[in-house]
GROMACS .gro file of C-alpha atoms in nm:
model
  441
    1MET     CA    1   1.013   1.327   1.211
    2GLY     CA    2   0.971   1.102   1.515
    3PRO     CA    3   0.821   0.756   1.562
    4ASP     CA    4   0.475   0.681   1.423
    5PRO     CA    5   0.231   0.764   1.708
    6TYR     CA    6   0.015   0.461   1.628
    7PHE     CA    7   0.304   0.212   1.600
    8PRO     CA    8   0.598   0.352   1.798
    9ALA     CA    9   0.781   0.016   1.794
   10ASN     CA   10   0.787   0.007   1.414
   11GLY     CA   11   1.048   0.193   1.214
   12ASP     CA   12   1.347   0.401   1.313
   13PRO     CA   13   1.360   0.771   1.219
   14ARG     CA   14   1.736   0.791   1.279
   15TYR     CA   15   1.811   0.673   0.923
   16ARG     CA   16   1.638   0.614   0.593
   17VAL     CA   17   1.667   0.337   0.337
   18HIS     CA   18   1.750   0.406  -0.027
   19ARG     CA   19   1.726   0.049  -0.164
   20TYR     CA   20   1.649  -0.307  -0.057
   21GLU     CA   21   1.792  -0.605  -0.245
   22LEU     CA   22   1.617  -0.918  -0.119
   23THR     CA   23   1.718  -1.272  -0.220
   24LEU     CA   24   1.466  -1.532  -0.099
   25ASP     CA   25   1.429  -1.909  -0.124
   26TYR     CA   26   1.083  -2.042  -0.036
   27ARG     CA   27   0.959  -2.400  -0.013
   28PRO     CA   28   0.576  -2.408   0.009
   29GLY     CA   29   0.538  -2.760   0.153
   30PRO     CA   30   0.728  -2.706   0.478
   31ASN     CA   31   0.665  -2.328   0.460
   32ARG     CA   32   1.040  -2.264   0.480
   33LEU     CA   33   1.191  -1.927   0.396
   34SER     CA   34   1.556  -1.830   0.390
   35GLY     CA   35   1.672  -1.489   0.281
   36THR     CA   36   1.949  -1.239   0.243
   37ALA     CA   37   1.887  -0.864   0.252
   38ARG     CA   38   2.131  -0.604   0.130
   39ILE     CA   39   2.003  -0.267   0.248
   40ASN     CA   40   2.153   0.060   0.128
   41ALA     CA   41   2.074   0.332   0.380
   42ILE     CA   42   2.162   0.688   0.478
   43ALA     CA   43   2.223   0.805   0.835
   44GLY     CA   44   2.024   1.096   0.973
   45GLN     CA   45   2.149   1.410   1.142
   46ALA     CA   46   2.338   1.233   1.421
   47GLN     CA   47   2.611   0.974   1.425
   48LEU     CA   48   2.441   0.635   1.404
   49THR     CA   49   2.579   0.455   1.707
   50GLU     CA   50   2.281   0.220   1.700
   51PHE     CA   51   1.969   0.160   1.493
   52GLN     CA   52   1.694  -0.096   1.455
   53LEU     CA   53   1.525  -0.298   1.184
   54ASN     CA   54   1.190  -0.470   1.228
   55LEU     CA   55   1.201  -0.846   1.174
   56ALA     CA   56   0.979  -1.122   1.312
   57ASP     CA   57   1.094  -1.433   1.493
   58PHE     CA   58   1.346  -1.583   1.249
   59ARG     CA   59   1.687  -1.735   1.310
   60ILE     CA   60   1.953  -1.476   1.230
   61GLY     CA   61   2.253  -1.623   1.048
   62ARG     CA   62   2.462  -1.313   0.991
   63VAL     CA   63   2.453  -0.935   1.025
   64ARG     CA   64   2.707  -0.695   0.874
   65VAL     CA   65   2.727  -0.315   0.859
   66ASP     CA   66   2.964  -0.194   0.588
   67GLY     CA   67   3.117  -0.541   0.586
   68ARG     CA   68   3.194  -0.544   0.958
   69GLN     CA   69   3.032  -0.756   1.226
   70PRO     CA   70   2.828  -0.537   1.464
   71HIS     CA   71   2.685  -0.613   1.804
   72TYR     CA   72   2.318  -0.698   1.770
   73THR     CA   73   2.019  -0.832   1.961
   74HIS     CA   74   1.697  -0.971   1.815
   75ARG     CA   75   1.383  -1.001   2.022
   76GLY     CA   76   1.028  -0.874   2.024
   77GLY     CA   77   1.032  -0.816   1.648
   78ARG     CA   78   1.326  -0.574   1.670
   79LEU     CA   79   1.675  -0.631   1.537
   80ARG     CA   80   1.885  -0.378   1.730
   81VAL     CA   81   2.226  -0.312   1.575
   82ARG     CA   82   2.532  -0.132   1.713
   83PRO     CA   83   2.782  -0.088   1.426
   84ALA     CA   84   3.153  -0.147   1.490
   85LYS     CA   85   3.215   0.181   1.308
   86PRO     CA   86   2.909   0.408   1.341
   87PRO     CA   87   2.811   0.588   1.017
   88ARG     CA   88   2.863   0.964   1.036
   89PRO     CA   89   2.568   1.206   0.998
   90GLY     CA   90   2.436   1.194   0.641
   91ALA     CA   91   2.668   0.909   0.543
   92ALA     CA   92   2.563   0.620   0.322
   93PHE     CA   93   2.605   0.272   0.471
   94THR     CA   94   2.510  -0.086   0.388
   95ILE     CA   95   2.340  -0.345   0.608
   96GLU     CA   96   2.346  -0.715   0.530
   97VAL     CA   97   2.117  -0.961   0.708
   98HIS     CA   98   2.077  -1.338   0.660
   99TRP     CA   99   1.769  -1.502   0.814
  100SER     CA  100   1.567  -1.823   0.793
  101GLY     CA  101   1.266  -1.991   0.945
  102ASN     CA  102   0.895  -2.054   0.902
  103PRO     CA  103   0.724  -1.727   0.813
  104ARG     CA  104   0.388  -1.654   0.968
  105PRO     CA  105   0.170  -1.348   1.011
  106VAL     CA  106   0.260  -1.101   1.284
  107ALA     CA  107  -0.002  -1.034   1.547
  108SER     CA  108  -0.203  -0.711   1.530
  109PRO     CA  109  -0.535  -0.570   1.652
  110TRP     CA  110  -0.680  -0.683   1.316
  111GLY     CA  111  -0.548  -1.038   1.327
  112GLY     CA  112  -0.240  -1.178   1.157
  113LEU     CA  113  -0.068  -0.955   0.901
  114GLY     CA  114   0.200  -1.014   0.641
  115TRP     CA  115   0.317  -1.352   0.515
  116GLU     CA  116   0.037  -1.604   0.499
  117GLU     CA  117   0.032  -1.962   0.376
  118THR     CA  118  -0.246  -2.020   0.123
  119GLU     CA  119  -0.406  -2.347   0.016
  120ASP     CA  120  -0.107  -2.411  -0.212
  121GLY     CA  121   0.147  -2.130  -0.188
  122ALA     CA  122   0.174  -1.802  -0.003
  123LEU     CA  123   0.079  -1.438  -0.022
  124VAL     CA  124   0.181  -1.119   0.151
  125ALA     CA  125  -0.076  -0.866   0.274
  126SER     CA  126   0.111  -0.633   0.507
  127GLN     CA  127  -0.097  -0.322   0.572
  128PRO     CA  128  -0.014  -0.165   0.808
  129VAL     CA  129   0.269  -0.344   0.994
  130GLY     CA  130   0.306  -0.691   0.840
  131ALA     CA  131   0.624  -0.641   0.636
  132PRO     CA  132   0.857  -0.768   0.913
  133SER     CA  133   0.681  -1.107   0.889
  134TRP     CA  134   0.910  -1.189   0.596
  135TYR     CA  135   1.199  -0.944   0.561
  136PRO     CA  136   1.403  -0.700   0.775
  137CYS     CA  137   1.293  -0.342   0.714
  138ASN     CA  138   1.263   0.008   0.850
  139ASP     CA  139   0.890  -0.040   0.882
  140ARG     CA  140   0.745   0.311   0.859
  141PRO     CA  141   0.530   0.428   0.565
  142ALA     CA  142   0.730   0.745   0.502
  143ASP     CA  143   1.059   0.558   0.453
  144LYS     CA  144   1.022   0.471   0.084
  145ALA     CA  145   1.288   0.282  -0.110
  146SER     CA  146   1.342   0.099  -0.437
  147TYR     CA  147   1.342  -0.282  -0.436
  148LEU     CA  148   1.511  -0.565  -0.620
  149LEU     CA  149   1.339  -0.892  -0.528
  150SER     CA  150   1.472  -1.235  -0.624
  151VAL     CA  151   1.257  -1.535  -0.524
  152THR     CA  152   1.342  -1.900  -0.584
  153THR     CA  153   1.064  -2.159  -0.556
  154PRO     CA  154   0.985  -2.506  -0.693
  155SER     CA  155   0.917  -2.468  -1.065
  156ALA     CA  156   0.551  -2.569  -1.034
  157TYR     CA  157   0.483  -2.233  -0.868
  158ALA     CA  158   0.463  -1.887  -1.016
  159VAL     CA  159   0.592  -1.582  -0.828
  160VAL     CA  160   0.416  -1.249  -0.872
  161ALA     CA  161   0.551  -0.927  -0.722
  162GLY     CA  162   0.483  -0.560  -0.774
  163GLY     CA  163   0.717  -0.420  -1.036
  164ARG     CA  164   0.878  -0.531  -1.359
  165LEU     CA  165   0.980  -0.894  -1.411
  166LEU     CA  166   1.347  -0.879  -1.514
  167THR     CA  167   1.433  -1.248  -1.546
  168ARG     CA  168   1.291  -1.594  -1.486
  169THR     CA  169   1.554  -1.866  -1.471
  170THR     CA  170   1.490  -2.239  -1.427
  171LYS     CA  171   1.758  -2.473  -1.291
  172ALA     CA  172   1.676  -2.836  -1.221
  173SER     CA  173   1.351  -2.831  -1.021
  174THR     CA  174   1.350  -2.466  -0.912
  175THR     CA  175   1.285  -2.133  -1.082
  176THR     CA  176   1.417  -1.793  -0.977
  177TRP     CA  177   1.204  -1.487  -1.045
  178VAL     CA  178   1.365  -1.142  -1.029
  179TYR     CA  179   1.150  -0.829  -1.002
  180GLU     CA  180   1.252  -0.463  -0.995
  181GLN     CA  181   1.040  -0.191  -0.834
  182ALA     CA  182   1.227   0.130  -0.910
  183ALA     CA  183   0.967   0.370  -0.771
  184PRO     CA  184   0.989   0.466  -0.402
  185THR     CA  185   0.792   0.205  -0.208
  186SER     CA  186   0.676   0.183   0.154
  187SER     CA  187   0.770  -0.142   0.328
  188TYR     CA  188   0.407  -0.249   0.381
  189LEU     CA  189   0.340  -0.208   0.006
  190VAL     CA  190   0.588  -0.471  -0.112
  191GLY     CA  191   0.349  -0.733  -0.245
  192LEU     CA  192   0.421  -1.096  -0.320
  193ALA     CA  193   0.214  -1.399  -0.422
  194ILE     CA  194   0.335  -1.755  -0.479
  195GLY     CA  195   0.097  -2.006  -0.631
  196LYS     CA  196  -0.017  -2.201  -0.936
  197TYR     CA  197  -0.155  -1.924  -1.151
  198GLN     CA  198  -0.254  -1.875  -1.510
  199THR     CA  199  -0.146  -1.537  -1.646
  200VAL     CA  200  -0.361  -1.331  -1.882
  201LEU     CA  201  -0.323  -0.986  -2.037
  202LEU     CA  202  -0.608  -0.747  -1.959
  203GLY     CA  203  -0.685  -0.544  -2.269
  204ASP     CA  204  -0.432  -0.418  -2.521
  205PRO     CA  205  -0.213  -0.147  -2.366
  206GLY     CA  206  -0.101  -0.022  -2.708
  207PRO     CA  207   0.208   0.197  -2.757
  208GLY     CA  208   0.296   0.371  -2.434
  209GLY     CA  209   0.007   0.210  -2.247
  210VAL     CA  210   0.016   0.040  -1.907
  211PRO     CA  211   0.053  -0.341  -1.924
  212GLN     CA  212  -0.211  -0.501  -1.701
  213HIS     CA  213  -0.191  -0.870  -1.614
  214GLY     CA  214  -0.412  -1.101  -1.415
  215HIS     CA  215  -0.276  -1.406  -1.232
  216ILE     CA  216  -0.553  -1.646  -1.139
  217PRO     CA  217  -0.622  -2.015  -1.077
  218ALA     CA  218  -0.724  -2.164  -1.411
  219HIS     CA  219  -1.072  -2.269  -1.296
  220LEU     CA  220  -1.157  -1.908  -1.202
  221LEU     CA  221  -1.059  -1.765  -1.540
  222PRO     CA  222  -1.412  -1.749  -1.692
  223ARG     CA  223  -1.548  -1.552  -1.396
  224PHE     CA  224  -1.237  -1.336  -1.373
  225SER     CA  225  -1.262  -1.246  -1.742
  226ARG     CA  226  -1.602  -1.089  -1.683
  227ASP     CA  227  -1.537  -0.937  -1.340
  228PHE     CA  228  -1.218  -0.756  -1.448
  229ALA     CA  229  -1.321  -0.681  -1.808
  230ARG     CA  230  -1.368  -0.312  -1.735
  231GLN     CA  231  -1.040  -0.260  -1.549
  232PRO     CA  232  -0.866  -0.124  -1.863
  233ALA     CA  233  -1.145   0.136  -1.891
  234MET     CA  234  -1.091   0.224  -1.524
  235MET     CA  235  -0.720   0.271  -1.593
  236GLU     CA  236  -0.803   0.502  -1.883
  237LEU     CA  237  -1.047   0.706  -1.673
  238PHE     CA  238  -0.818   0.734  -1.371
  239GLN     CA  239  -0.529   0.848  -1.587
  240GLU     CA  240  -0.758   1.116  -1.730
  241LEU     CA  241  -0.869   1.227  -1.382
  242PHE     CA  242  -0.556   1.167  -1.169
  243GLY     CA  243  -0.270   1.190  -1.418
  244PRO     CA  244  -0.038   0.924  -1.561
  245TYR     CA  245  -0.028   0.586  -1.390
  246PRO     CA  246   0.270   0.620  -1.154
  247PHE     CA  247   0.435   0.280  -1.208
  248ASP     CA  248   0.555   0.061  -1.496
  249GLU     CA  249   0.290  -0.210  -1.481
  250TYR     CA  250  -0.019  -0.320  -1.289
  251ALA     CA  251  -0.100  -0.675  -1.184
  252VAL     CA  252  -0.391  -0.836  -1.002
  253VAL     CA  253  -0.371  -1.172  -0.830
  254VAL     CA  254  -0.669  -1.387  -0.732
  255THR     CA  255  -0.588  -1.652  -0.474
  256GLU     CA  256  -0.759  -1.988  -0.423
  257ASP     CA  257  -0.839  -1.872  -0.071
  258GLU     CA  258  -1.103  -1.627   0.042
  259LEU     CA  259  -0.990  -1.288   0.172
  260ASP     CA  260  -1.192  -1.057   0.395
  261VAL     CA  261  -1.103  -0.761   0.172
  262PRO     CA  262  -0.874  -0.711  -0.127
  263VAL     CA  263  -0.532  -0.569  -0.042
  264GLU     CA  264  -0.329  -0.315  -0.235
  265ALA     CA  265   0.046  -0.334  -0.288
  266GLN     CA  266   0.266  -0.121  -0.509
  267GLY     CA  267   0.186  -0.207  -0.871
  268LEU     CA  268  -0.016  -0.506  -0.752
  269SER     CA  269  -0.352  -0.586  -0.590
  270LEU     CA  270  -0.455  -0.912  -0.423
  271PHE     CA  271  -0.810  -1.046  -0.437
  272GLY     CA  272  -0.965  -1.356  -0.284
  273ALA     CA  273  -1.162  -1.617  -0.475
  274ASN     CA  274  -1.472  -1.474  -0.306
  275HIS     CA  275  -1.423  -1.147  -0.496
  276VAL     CA  276  -1.471  -1.324  -0.831
  277ASP     CA  277  -1.834  -1.414  -0.893
  278GLY     CA  278  -1.878  -1.372  -1.270
  279VAL     CA  279  -2.137  -1.093  -1.233
  280ARG     CA  280  -1.904  -0.803  -1.143
  281GLY     CA  281  -2.025  -0.810  -0.784
  282SER     CA  282  -1.696  -0.666  -0.657
  283GLU     CA  283  -1.632  -0.413  -0.932
  284ARG     CA  284  -1.624  -0.119  -0.693
  285LEU     CA  285  -1.336  -0.295  -0.514
  286VAL     CA  286  -1.152  -0.337  -0.844
  287ALA     CA  287  -1.176   0.041  -0.885
  288HIS     CA  288  -1.081   0.103  -0.522
  289GLU     CA  289  -0.760  -0.103  -0.538
  290LEU     CA  290  -0.657   0.048  -0.871
  291ALA     CA  291  -0.708   0.400  -0.734
  292HIS     CA  292  -0.473   0.320  -0.445
  293GLN     CA  293  -0.188   0.311  -0.695
  294TRP     CA  294  -0.218   0.691  -0.706
  295PHE     CA  295  -0.359   0.753  -0.357
  296GLY     CA  296  -0.170   0.558  -0.092
  297ASN     CA  297   0.104   0.399  -0.298
  298SER     CA  298   0.254   0.676  -0.513
  299VAL     CA  299   0.135   0.952  -0.278
  300SER     CA  300   0.199   0.791   0.062
  301LEU     CA  301   0.143   0.873   0.426
  302ALA     CA  302   0.392   1.045   0.653
  303ASP     CA  303   0.239   0.836   0.934
  304TRP     CA  304  -0.075   0.632   0.996
  305ARG     CA  305  -0.277   0.919   1.148
  306HIS     CA  306  -0.345   1.033   0.791
  307ILE     CA  307  -0.488   0.706   0.655
  308TRP     CA  308  -0.811   0.881   0.552
  309LEU     CA  309  -0.613   1.031   0.263
  310ASN     CA  310  -0.560   0.680   0.124
  311GLU     CA  311  -0.905   0.546   0.190
  312GLY     CA  312  -1.116   0.857   0.137
  313LEU     CA  313  -0.967   0.926  -0.205
  314ALA     CA  314  -0.989   0.559  -0.309
  315LYS     CA  315  -1.352   0.551  -0.192
  316TYR     CA  316  -1.425   0.861  -0.396
  317ALA     CA  317  -1.260   0.698  -0.697
  318GLU     CA  318  -1.520   0.420  -0.664
  319TRP     CA  319  -1.791   0.686  -0.686
  320LEU     CA  320  -1.624   0.854  -0.984
  321TRP     CA  321  -1.604   0.521  -1.168
  322SER     CA  322  -1.974   0.459  -1.099
  323GLU     CA  323  -2.059   0.811  -1.219
  324ARG     CA  324  -1.859   0.777  -1.541
  325SER     CA  325  -1.961   0.419  -1.624
  326GLY     CA  326  -2.339   0.449  -1.615
  327GLY     CA  327  -2.403   0.382  -1.247
  328ARG     CA  328  -2.520   0.615  -0.972
  329ASP     CA  329  -2.345   0.950  -0.967
  330ALA     CA  330  -2.118   1.064  -0.685
  331GLY     CA  331  -2.390   1.285  -0.535
  332GLN     CA  332  -2.629   0.992  -0.503
  333LEU     CA  333  -2.359   0.770  -0.354
  334ALA     CA  334  -2.260   1.048  -0.113
  335ALA     CA  335  -2.622   1.082  -0.001
  336SER     CA  336  -2.642   0.707   0.062
  337ALA     CA  337  -2.316   0.711   0.261
  338HIS     CA  338  -2.437   1.011   0.461
  339ARG     CA  339  -2.762   0.833   0.553
  340SER     CA  340  -2.564   0.531   0.672
  341LEU     CA  341  -2.323   0.738   0.880
  342SER     CA  342  -2.606   0.940   1.034
  343ALA     CA  343  -2.731   0.627   1.209
  344LEU     CA  344  -2.389   0.534   1.351
  345PRO     CA  345  -2.188   0.668   1.649
  346GLN     CA  346  -2.031   1.011   1.593
  347ASP     CA  347  -1.697   0.949   1.761
  348LEU     CA  348  -1.453   0.932   1.469
  349ARG     CA  349  -1.213   1.216   1.394
  350LEU     CA  350  -1.102   1.175   1.033
  351SER     CA  351  -0.768   1.355   1.067
  352ASP     CA  352  -0.659   1.141   1.365
  353PRO     CA  353  -0.890   0.841   1.413
  354GLY     CA  354  -0.663   0.656   1.653
  355ARG     CA  355  -0.524   0.310   1.596
  356LYS     CA  356  -0.847   0.139   1.703
  357LEU     CA  357  -1.059   0.308   1.434
  358MET     CA  358  -0.809   0.350   1.150
  359PHE     CA  359  -0.976   0.073   0.945
  360ASP     CA  360  -1.331   0.143   1.059
  361ASP     CA  361  -1.572   0.145   0.765
  362ARG     CA  362  -1.691   0.489   0.878
  363LEU     CA  363  -1.346   0.629   0.797
  364TYR     CA  364  -1.380   0.515   0.435
  365GLN     CA  365  -1.733   0.653   0.398
  366ARG     CA  366  -1.665   0.980   0.577
  367GLY     CA  367  -1.339   1.017   0.385
  368GLY     CA  368  -1.529   0.987   0.058
  369LEU     CA  369  -1.783   1.241   0.183
  370ALA     CA  370  -1.506   1.484   0.280
  371VAL     CA  371  -1.365   1.462  -0.072
  372HIS     CA  372  -1.716   1.517  -0.211
  373ALA     CA  373  -1.754   1.824   0.013
  374VAL     CA  374  -1.434   1.963  -0.140
  375ARG     CA  375  -1.572   1.896  -0.489
  376VAL     CA  376  -1.896   2.078  -0.408
  377ALA     CA  377  -1.706   2.373  -0.263
  378LEU     CA  378  -1.456   2.405  -0.551
  379GLY     CA  379  -1.682   2.319  -0.843
  380ASP     CA  380  -1.594   2.046  -1.091
  381ALA     CA  381  -1.336   2.232  -1.300
  382ALA     CA  382  -1.124   2.340  -1.003
  383PHE     CA  383  -1.180   2.010  -0.818
  384PHE     CA  384  -1.048   1.787  -1.095
  385HIS     CA  385  -0.760   2.026  -1.159
  386MET     CA  386  -0.681   2.004  -0.787
  387LEU     CA  387  -0.704   1.623  -0.780
  388ARG     CA  388  -0.470   1.578  -1.073
  389GLY     CA  389  -0.229   1.829  -0.924
  390TRP     CA  390  -0.230   1.642  -0.593
  391ALA     CA  391  -0.129   1.313  -0.756
  392GLU     CA  392   0.132   1.469  -0.983
  393GLN     CA  393   0.295   1.717  -0.744
  394HIS     CA  394   0.334   1.464  -0.462
  395ARG     CA  395   0.425   1.161  -0.671
  396GLY     CA  396   0.668   0.941  -0.479
  397ALA     CA  397   0.638   1.153  -0.164
  398ALA     CA  398   0.484   1.115   0.184
  399VAL     CA  399   0.211   1.359   0.289
  400THR     CA  400  -0.009   1.467   0.579
  401THR     CA  401  -0.362   1.600   0.616
  402THR     CA  402  -0.215   1.951   0.637
  403THR     CA  403  -0.033   1.894   0.307
  404PHE     CA  404  -0.370   1.812   0.152
  405THR     CA  405  -0.567   2.102   0.298
  406SER     CA  406  -0.293   2.347   0.195
  407HIS     CA  407  -0.300   2.203  -0.156
  408VAL     CA  408  -0.680   2.228  -0.182
  409ALA     CA  409  -0.681   2.586  -0.053
  410ARG     CA  410  -0.481   2.697  -0.356
  411TYR     CA  411  -0.772   2.605  -0.583
  412ALA     CA  412  -1.047   2.766  -0.374
  413ARG     CA  413  -1.203   3.108  -0.439
  414GLU     CA  414  -1.263   3.162  -0.067
  415PRO     CA  415  -1.127   3.009   0.256
  416LEU     CA  416  -1.226   2.649   0.332
  417ASP     CA  417  -1.129   2.653   0.700
  418GLY     CA  418  -1.486   2.580   0.812
  419LEU     CA  419  -1.520   2.286   0.575
  420PHE     CA  420  -1.191   2.132   0.686
  421ALA     CA  421  -1.268   2.182   1.054
  422ALA     CA  422  -1.610   2.018   1.024
  423TRP     CA  423  -1.517   1.723   0.805
  424LEU     CA  424  -1.164   1.645   0.918
  425HIS     CA  425  -1.112   1.766   1.275
  426GLU     CA  426  -1.452   1.732   1.445
  427THR     CA  427  -1.642   1.413   1.520
  428ARG     CA  428  -2.001   1.525   1.456
  429LEU     CA  429  -2.117   1.442   1.104
  430PRO     CA  430  -2.173   1.766   0.908
  431PRO     CA  431  -2.477   1.809   0.680
  432LEU     CA  432  -2.468   1.641   0.340
  433PRO     CA  433  -2.264   1.861   0.102
  434THR     CA  434  -2.480   1.982  -0.186
  435ALA     CA  435  -2.433   2.240  -0.459
  436GLY     CA  436  -2.493   2.589  -0.324
  437SER     CA  437  -2.423   2.491   0.038
  438GLY     CA  438  -2.111   2.705   0.043
  439PRO     CA  439  -1.758   2.620   0.148
  440ALA     CA  440  -1.808   2.648   0.523
  441VAL     CA  441  -2.022   2.378   0.681
   0.00000   0.00000   0.00000
């Protein structure tokens, strides 16, 4: 698998990472970060005479490969390394990097991405290429690894990360928080929030249930309690429809700052204060971010051309939640989305939207409609069997549009080539899918 066609400068297909162990010290006042990364990796099919990590403009203190000092250069967001003793094909090797500086978002067509100072703390929102703003990584969505994350901050601040909190240790005026994310995780999905939060348990998970915590500024707690009250019911529904929740725990963080949109991370979602209004005005987004834990996080992308798989399935999960919780059904929501799209330019190809349009709202809406078209073609029984199978069979893996269409075809009574061509590979908006319209559009 070669470089990502949308972000060829990010990631290195010549090796893959098995595990990151990150030790960070962060001081919010001066926005000062120092870190050590121990990266366990495996060489690809050729001897690894050189490789690269993505890392923003920090001061590099030390680099080692298997304990030896390599030759390296660091510019333009790339840390290029030439090991003193190149790992052989398929061999395991260890990279150690020490870095420090003032973290800031990396530039992108969508503005700054990654590490961002908040009113009193910091948060990380990396999709799609913001991870190098705070740690060295092989920044490609298909290279999934486990993470051990240790963060030391002044004790007045809480640290929230995706995964299980192993320890919290206070010494003098600082506290060290250690989180483990054992499930395979894409670099952009490593979430982190540092702030003054109050922590609450959402619902009672019961024996074998999924612990769900909220971390919010104390003054927002009354509104949060209403806005997120139905999240445990969403978790129950999505486990029924998509299969078991794929991680150990689920956390949501609400920052003091406003965010344009909520952001998913693995086992964690980040919301802005503007998404908490006390009248459940953003409930569809609560459902959308939770659904990403299955679609986008557990089942990930081989590369960014296939982002509709993340966003189309999460959009459709919004519609399923509405349908099952007393709101408009998926057919009504599909009709509304179709009316909206009909009035907009017809220049988006779902299966390969191009970097410029990969976060266009039309991709979300048309993605949801494509999933609805599959539901209409299969019928409910086969559709929900297919959806659960998709999440369970590809858990922890990276997929493509072809992976999805091949999976769906196994549940169909007749070929769906026409449906896939119309909805995924052509730009013209097909007719609204309705019962009895047949599998080919």
